[in-house]
PDB file of C-alpha atoms in Angstrom:
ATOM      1  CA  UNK A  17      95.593  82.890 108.075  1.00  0.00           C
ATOM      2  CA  UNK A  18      97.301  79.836 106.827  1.00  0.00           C
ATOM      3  CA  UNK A  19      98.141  76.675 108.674  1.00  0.00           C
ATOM      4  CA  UNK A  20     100.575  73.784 106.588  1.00  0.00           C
ATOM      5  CA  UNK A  21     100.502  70.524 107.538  1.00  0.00           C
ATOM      6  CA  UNK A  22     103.638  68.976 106.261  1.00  0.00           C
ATOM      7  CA  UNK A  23     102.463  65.099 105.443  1.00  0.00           C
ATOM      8  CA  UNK A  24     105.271  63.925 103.251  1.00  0.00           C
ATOM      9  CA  UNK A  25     106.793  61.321 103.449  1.00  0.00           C
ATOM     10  CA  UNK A  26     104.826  59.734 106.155  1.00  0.00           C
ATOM     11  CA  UNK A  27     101.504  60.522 103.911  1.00  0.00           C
ATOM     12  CA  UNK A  28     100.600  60.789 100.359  1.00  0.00           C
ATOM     13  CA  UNK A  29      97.713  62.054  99.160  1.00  0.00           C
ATOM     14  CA  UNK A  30      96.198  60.763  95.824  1.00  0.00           C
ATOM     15  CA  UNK A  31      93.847  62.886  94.363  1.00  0.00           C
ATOM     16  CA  UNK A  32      91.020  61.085  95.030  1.00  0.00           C
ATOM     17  CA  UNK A  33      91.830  61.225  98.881  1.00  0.00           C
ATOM     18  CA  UNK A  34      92.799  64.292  98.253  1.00  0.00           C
ATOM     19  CA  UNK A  35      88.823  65.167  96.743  1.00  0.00           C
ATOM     20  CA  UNK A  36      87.588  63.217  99.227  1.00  0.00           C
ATOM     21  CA  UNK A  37      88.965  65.726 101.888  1.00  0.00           C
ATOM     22  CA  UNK A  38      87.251  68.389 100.565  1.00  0.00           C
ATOM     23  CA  UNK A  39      84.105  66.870  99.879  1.00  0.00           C
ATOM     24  CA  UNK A  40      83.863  66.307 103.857  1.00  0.00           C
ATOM     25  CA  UNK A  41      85.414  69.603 105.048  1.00  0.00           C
ATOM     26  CA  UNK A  42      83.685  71.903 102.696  1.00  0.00           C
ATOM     27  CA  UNK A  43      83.809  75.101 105.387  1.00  0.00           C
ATOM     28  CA  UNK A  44      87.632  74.892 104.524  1.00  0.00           C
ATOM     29  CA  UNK A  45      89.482  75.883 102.358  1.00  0.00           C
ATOM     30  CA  UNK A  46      92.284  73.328 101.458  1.00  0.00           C
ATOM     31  CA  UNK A  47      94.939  73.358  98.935  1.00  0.00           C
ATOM     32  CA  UNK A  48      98.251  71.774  98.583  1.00  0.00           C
ATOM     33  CA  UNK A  49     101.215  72.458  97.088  1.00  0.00           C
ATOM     34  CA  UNK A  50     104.044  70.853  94.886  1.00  0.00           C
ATOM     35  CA  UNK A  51     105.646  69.817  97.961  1.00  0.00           C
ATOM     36  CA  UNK A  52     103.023  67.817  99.549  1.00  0.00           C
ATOM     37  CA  UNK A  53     101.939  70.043 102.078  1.00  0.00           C
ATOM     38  CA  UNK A  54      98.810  70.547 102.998  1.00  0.00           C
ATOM     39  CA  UNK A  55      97.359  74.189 103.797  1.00  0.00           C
ATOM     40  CA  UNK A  56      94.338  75.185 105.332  1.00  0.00           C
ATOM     41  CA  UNK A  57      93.239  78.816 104.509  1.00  0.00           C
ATOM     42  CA  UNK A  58      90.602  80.651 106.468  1.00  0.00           C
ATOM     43  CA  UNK A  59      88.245  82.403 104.786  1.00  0.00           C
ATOM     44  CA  UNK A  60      88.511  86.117 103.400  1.00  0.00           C
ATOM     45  CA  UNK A  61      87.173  88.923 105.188  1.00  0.00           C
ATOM     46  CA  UNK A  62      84.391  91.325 103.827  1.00  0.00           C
ATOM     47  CA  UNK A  63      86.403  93.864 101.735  1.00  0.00           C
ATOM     48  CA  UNK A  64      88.734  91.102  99.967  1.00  0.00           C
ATOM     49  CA  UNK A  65      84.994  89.051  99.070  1.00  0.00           C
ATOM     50  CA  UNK A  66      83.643  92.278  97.845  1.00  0.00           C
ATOM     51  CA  UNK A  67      86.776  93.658  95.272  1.00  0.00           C
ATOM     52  CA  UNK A  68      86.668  89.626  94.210  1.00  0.00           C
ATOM     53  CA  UNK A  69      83.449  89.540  93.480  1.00  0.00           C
ATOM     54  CA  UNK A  70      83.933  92.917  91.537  1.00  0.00           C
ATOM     55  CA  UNK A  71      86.805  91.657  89.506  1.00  0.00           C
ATOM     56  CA  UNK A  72      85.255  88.192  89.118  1.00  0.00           C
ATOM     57  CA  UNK A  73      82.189  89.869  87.584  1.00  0.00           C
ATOM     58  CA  UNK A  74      84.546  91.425  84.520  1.00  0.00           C
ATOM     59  CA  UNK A  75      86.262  88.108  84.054  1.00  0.00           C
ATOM     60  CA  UNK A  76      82.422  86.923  83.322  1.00  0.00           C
ATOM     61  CA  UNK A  77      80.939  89.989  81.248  1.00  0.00           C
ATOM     62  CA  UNK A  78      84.339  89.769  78.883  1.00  0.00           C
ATOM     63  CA  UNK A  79      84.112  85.696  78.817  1.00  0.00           C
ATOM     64  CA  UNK A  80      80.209  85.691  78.184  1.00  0.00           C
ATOM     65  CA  UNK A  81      80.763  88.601  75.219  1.00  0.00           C
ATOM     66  CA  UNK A  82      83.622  86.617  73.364  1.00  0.00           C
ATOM     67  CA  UNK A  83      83.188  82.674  74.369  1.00  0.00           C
ATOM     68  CA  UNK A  84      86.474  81.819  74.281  1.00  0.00           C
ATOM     69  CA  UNK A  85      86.999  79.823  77.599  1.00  0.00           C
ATOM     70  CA  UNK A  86      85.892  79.535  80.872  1.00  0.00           C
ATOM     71  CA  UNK A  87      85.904  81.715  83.973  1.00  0.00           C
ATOM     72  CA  UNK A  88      86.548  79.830  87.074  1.00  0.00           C
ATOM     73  CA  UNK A  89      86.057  81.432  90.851  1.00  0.00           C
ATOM     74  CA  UNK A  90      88.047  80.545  94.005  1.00  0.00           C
ATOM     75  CA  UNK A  91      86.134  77.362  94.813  1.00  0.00           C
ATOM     76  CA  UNK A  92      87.624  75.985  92.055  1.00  0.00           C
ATOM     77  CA  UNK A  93      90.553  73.821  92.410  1.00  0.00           C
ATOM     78  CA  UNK A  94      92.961  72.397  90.188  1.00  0.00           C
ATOM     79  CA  UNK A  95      95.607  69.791  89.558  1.00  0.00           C
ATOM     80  CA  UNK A  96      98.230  71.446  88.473  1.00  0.00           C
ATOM     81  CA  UNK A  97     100.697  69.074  86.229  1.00  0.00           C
ATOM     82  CA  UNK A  98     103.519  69.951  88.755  1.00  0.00           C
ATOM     83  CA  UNK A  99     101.848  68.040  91.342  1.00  0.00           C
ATOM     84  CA  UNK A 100     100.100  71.002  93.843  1.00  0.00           C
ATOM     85  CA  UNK A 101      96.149  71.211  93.794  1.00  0.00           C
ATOM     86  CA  UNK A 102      95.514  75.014  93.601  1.00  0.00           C
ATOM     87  CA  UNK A 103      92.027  77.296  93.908  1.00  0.00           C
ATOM     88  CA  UNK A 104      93.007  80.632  92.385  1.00  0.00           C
ATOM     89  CA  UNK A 105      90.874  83.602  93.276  1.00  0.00           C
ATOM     90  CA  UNK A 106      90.110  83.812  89.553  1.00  0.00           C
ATOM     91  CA  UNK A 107      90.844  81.288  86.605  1.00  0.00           C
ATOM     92  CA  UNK A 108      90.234  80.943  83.254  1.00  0.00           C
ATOM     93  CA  UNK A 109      90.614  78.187  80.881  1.00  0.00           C
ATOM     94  CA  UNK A 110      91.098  77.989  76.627  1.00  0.00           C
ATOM     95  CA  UNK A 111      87.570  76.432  75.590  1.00  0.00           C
ATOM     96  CA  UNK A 112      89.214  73.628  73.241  1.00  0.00           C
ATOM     97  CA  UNK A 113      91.836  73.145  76.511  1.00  0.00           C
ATOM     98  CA  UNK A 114      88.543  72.470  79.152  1.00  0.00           C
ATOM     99  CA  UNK A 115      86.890  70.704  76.483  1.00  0.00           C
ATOM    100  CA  UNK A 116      89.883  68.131  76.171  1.00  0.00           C
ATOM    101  CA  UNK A 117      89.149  66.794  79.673  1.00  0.00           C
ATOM    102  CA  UNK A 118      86.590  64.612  80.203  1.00  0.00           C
ATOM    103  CA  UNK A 119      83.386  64.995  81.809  1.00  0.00           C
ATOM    104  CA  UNK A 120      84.932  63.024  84.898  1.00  0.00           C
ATOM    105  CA  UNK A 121      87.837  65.623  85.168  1.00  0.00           C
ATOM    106  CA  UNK A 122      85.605  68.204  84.693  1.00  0.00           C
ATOM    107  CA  UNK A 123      82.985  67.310  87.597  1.00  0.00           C
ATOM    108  CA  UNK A 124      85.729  66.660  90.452  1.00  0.00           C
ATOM    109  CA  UNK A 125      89.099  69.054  90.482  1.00  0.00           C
ATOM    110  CA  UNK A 126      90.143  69.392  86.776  1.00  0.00           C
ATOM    111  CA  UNK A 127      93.994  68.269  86.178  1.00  0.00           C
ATOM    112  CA  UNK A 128      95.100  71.044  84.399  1.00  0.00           C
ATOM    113  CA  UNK A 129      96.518  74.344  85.080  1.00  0.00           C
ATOM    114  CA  UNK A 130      94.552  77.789  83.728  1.00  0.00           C
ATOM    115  CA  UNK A 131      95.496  79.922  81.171  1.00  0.00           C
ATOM    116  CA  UNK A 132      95.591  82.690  83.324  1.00  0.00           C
ATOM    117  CA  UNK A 133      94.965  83.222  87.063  1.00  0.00           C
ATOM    118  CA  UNK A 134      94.494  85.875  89.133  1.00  0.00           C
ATOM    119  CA  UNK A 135      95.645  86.183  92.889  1.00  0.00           C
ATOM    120  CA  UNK A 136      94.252  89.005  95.645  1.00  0.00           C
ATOM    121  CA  UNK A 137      96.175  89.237  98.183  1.00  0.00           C
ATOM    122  CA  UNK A 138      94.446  89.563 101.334  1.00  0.00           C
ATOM    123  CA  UNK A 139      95.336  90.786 105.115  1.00  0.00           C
ATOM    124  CA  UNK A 140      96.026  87.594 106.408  1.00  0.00           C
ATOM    125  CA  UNK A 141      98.206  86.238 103.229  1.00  0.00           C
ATOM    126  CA  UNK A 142     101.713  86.311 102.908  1.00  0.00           C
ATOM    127  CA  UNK A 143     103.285  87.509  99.940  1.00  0.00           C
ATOM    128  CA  UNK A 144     106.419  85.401  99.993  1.00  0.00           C
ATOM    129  CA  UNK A 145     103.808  82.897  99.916  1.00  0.00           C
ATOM    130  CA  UNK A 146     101.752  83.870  97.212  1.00  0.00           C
ATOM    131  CA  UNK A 147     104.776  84.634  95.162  1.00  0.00           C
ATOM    132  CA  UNK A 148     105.710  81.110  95.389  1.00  0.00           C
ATOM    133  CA  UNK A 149     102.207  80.048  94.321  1.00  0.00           C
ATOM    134  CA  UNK A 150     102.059  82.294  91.458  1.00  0.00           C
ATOM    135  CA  UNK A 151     105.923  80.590  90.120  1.00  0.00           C
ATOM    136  CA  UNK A 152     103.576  77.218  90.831  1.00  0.00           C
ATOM    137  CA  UNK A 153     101.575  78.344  88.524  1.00  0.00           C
ATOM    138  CA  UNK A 154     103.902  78.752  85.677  1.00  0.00           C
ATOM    139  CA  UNK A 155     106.276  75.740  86.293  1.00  0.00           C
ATOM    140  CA  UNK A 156     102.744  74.351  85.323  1.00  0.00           C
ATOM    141  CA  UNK A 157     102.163  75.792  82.473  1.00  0.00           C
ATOM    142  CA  UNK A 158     100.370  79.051  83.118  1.00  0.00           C
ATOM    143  CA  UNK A 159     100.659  81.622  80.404  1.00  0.00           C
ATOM    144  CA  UNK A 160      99.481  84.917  82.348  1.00  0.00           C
ATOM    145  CA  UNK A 161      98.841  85.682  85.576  1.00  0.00           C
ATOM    146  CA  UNK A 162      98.175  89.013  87.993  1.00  0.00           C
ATOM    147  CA  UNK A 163      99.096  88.849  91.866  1.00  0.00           C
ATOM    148  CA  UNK A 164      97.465  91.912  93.158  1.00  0.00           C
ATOM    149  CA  UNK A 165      98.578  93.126  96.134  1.00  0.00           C
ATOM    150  CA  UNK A 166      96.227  96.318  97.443  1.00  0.00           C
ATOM    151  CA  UNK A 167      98.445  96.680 100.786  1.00  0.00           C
ATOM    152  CA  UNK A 168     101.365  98.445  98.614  1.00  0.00           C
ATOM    153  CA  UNK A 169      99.173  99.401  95.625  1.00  0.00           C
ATOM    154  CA  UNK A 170     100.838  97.565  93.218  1.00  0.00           C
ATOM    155  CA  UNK A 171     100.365  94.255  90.595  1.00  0.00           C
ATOM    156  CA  UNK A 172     103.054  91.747  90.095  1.00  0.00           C
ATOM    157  CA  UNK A 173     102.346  90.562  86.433  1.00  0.00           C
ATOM    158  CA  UNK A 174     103.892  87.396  85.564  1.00  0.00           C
ATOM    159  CA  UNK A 175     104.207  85.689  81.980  1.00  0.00           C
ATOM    160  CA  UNK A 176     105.483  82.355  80.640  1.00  0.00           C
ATOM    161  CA  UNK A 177     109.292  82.189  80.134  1.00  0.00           C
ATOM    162  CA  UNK A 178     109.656  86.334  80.958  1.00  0.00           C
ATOM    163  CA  UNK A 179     110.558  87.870  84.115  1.00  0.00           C
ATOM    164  CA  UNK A 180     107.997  89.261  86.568  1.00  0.00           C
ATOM    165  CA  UNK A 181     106.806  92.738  86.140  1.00  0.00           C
ATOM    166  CA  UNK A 182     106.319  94.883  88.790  1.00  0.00           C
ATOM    167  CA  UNK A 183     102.922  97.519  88.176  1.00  0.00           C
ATOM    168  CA  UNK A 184     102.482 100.685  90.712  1.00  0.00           C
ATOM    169  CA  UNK A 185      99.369 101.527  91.290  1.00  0.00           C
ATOM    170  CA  UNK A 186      98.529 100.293  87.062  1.00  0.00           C
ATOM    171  CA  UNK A 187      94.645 102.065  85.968  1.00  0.00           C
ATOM    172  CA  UNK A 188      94.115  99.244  84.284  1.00  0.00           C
ATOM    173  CA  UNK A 189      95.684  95.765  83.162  1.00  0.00           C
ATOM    174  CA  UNK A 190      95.476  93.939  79.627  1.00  0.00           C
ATOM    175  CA  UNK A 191      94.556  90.273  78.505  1.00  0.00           C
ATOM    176  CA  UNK A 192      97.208  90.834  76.263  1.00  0.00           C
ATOM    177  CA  UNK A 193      97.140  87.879  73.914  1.00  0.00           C
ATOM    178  CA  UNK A 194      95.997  85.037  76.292  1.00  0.00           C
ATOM    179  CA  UNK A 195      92.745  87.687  77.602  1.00  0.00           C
ATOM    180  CA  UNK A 196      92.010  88.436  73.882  1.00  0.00           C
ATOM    181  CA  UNK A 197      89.719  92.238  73.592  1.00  0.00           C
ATOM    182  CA  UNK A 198      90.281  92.202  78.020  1.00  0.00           C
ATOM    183  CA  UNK A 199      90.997  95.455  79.460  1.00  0.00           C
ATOM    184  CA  UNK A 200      90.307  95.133  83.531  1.00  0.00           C
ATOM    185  CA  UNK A 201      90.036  98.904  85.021  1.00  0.00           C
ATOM    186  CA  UNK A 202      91.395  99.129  88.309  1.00  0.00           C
ATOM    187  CA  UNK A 203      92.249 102.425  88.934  1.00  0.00           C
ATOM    188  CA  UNK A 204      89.377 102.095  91.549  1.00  0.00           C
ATOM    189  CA  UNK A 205      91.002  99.586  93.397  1.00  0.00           C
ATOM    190  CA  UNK A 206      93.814 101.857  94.681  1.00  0.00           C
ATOM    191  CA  UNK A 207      90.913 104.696  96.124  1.00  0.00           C
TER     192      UNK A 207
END
């Protein structure tokens, strides 16, 4: 379950405010987007923790075999460039992109938006939602991202400057050429 808080424009939140937030409500989780508003997630339930932590464990055995970036879990937030701070379920970075920042912006929520993220969506999320979170995403610079949604079996794919494309029940899903050598197998998510 989600709950907004619409602060704007009675409140704006810098990001150090915004860090600051976190820091001393760290059994939320709290992310805002483009808009200003703040929203206050509750945290997953068993099966959505356990497919993350499956998929999250590829993400890692590909990134640890090929060193080309960095593989980011749902803790993570970022500040995107469109002005929403964002914790994808999955992220991952270019190496020379994360290097770029400095050790400051690396240590509290990086300002910059992944390469490519990926979204689960659970029971208690909204698609609509997440949709609009995902089109965050690329207004921001994302170049590849997966919104997986196990309720109707199916994987909303979405690239930079190309329209979304709709997977049914996909075995498996490509890095294509932002995921260089990825191939995530999936088919067991749909069982």
């Amino acid at each position: 379950m989600t709950t907004t808080l619409k602060l704007q424009p009675a409140i704006a939140i810098d990001s150090d405010k915004f860090f600051q937030i976190c820091q001393q409500n760290p059994e939320l989780v709290i992310e805002e987007n483009a808009q200003g508003e703040l929203l206050i997630m509750s945290p997953t339930g068993g099966e959505t923790g356990r497919k993350n932590a499956e998929l999250i464990g590829d993400f890692i055995i590909w990134n640890r075999k090929h060193k080309l970036g960095f593989v980011f879990d749902s803790s993570t937030c970022f500040q995107l460039p469109q002005g929403g701070r964002r914790s994808p379920d999955i992220a991952w970075v270019k190496k020379e992109r994360w290097l770029d920042l400095s050790t400051e912006e690396r240590e509290k929520f990086p300002p910059i938006c992944p390469d490519f993220v990926l979204e689960l969506l659970c029971p208690s999320d909204t698609l609509t939602v997440t949709q609009a979170k995902m089109e965050e995403y690329l207004a921001s610079g994302l170049c590849l991202g997966w919104l997986i949604d196990p309720q109707n079996q199916r994987v909303e794919v979405y690239r930079s400057n190309l329209p979304k494309e709709i997977l049914v029940k996909p075995n498996q899903l490509l890095g294509e050429n932002i995921l260089l050598n990825f191939v995530l197998e999936i088919d067991w998510f749909w069982g």
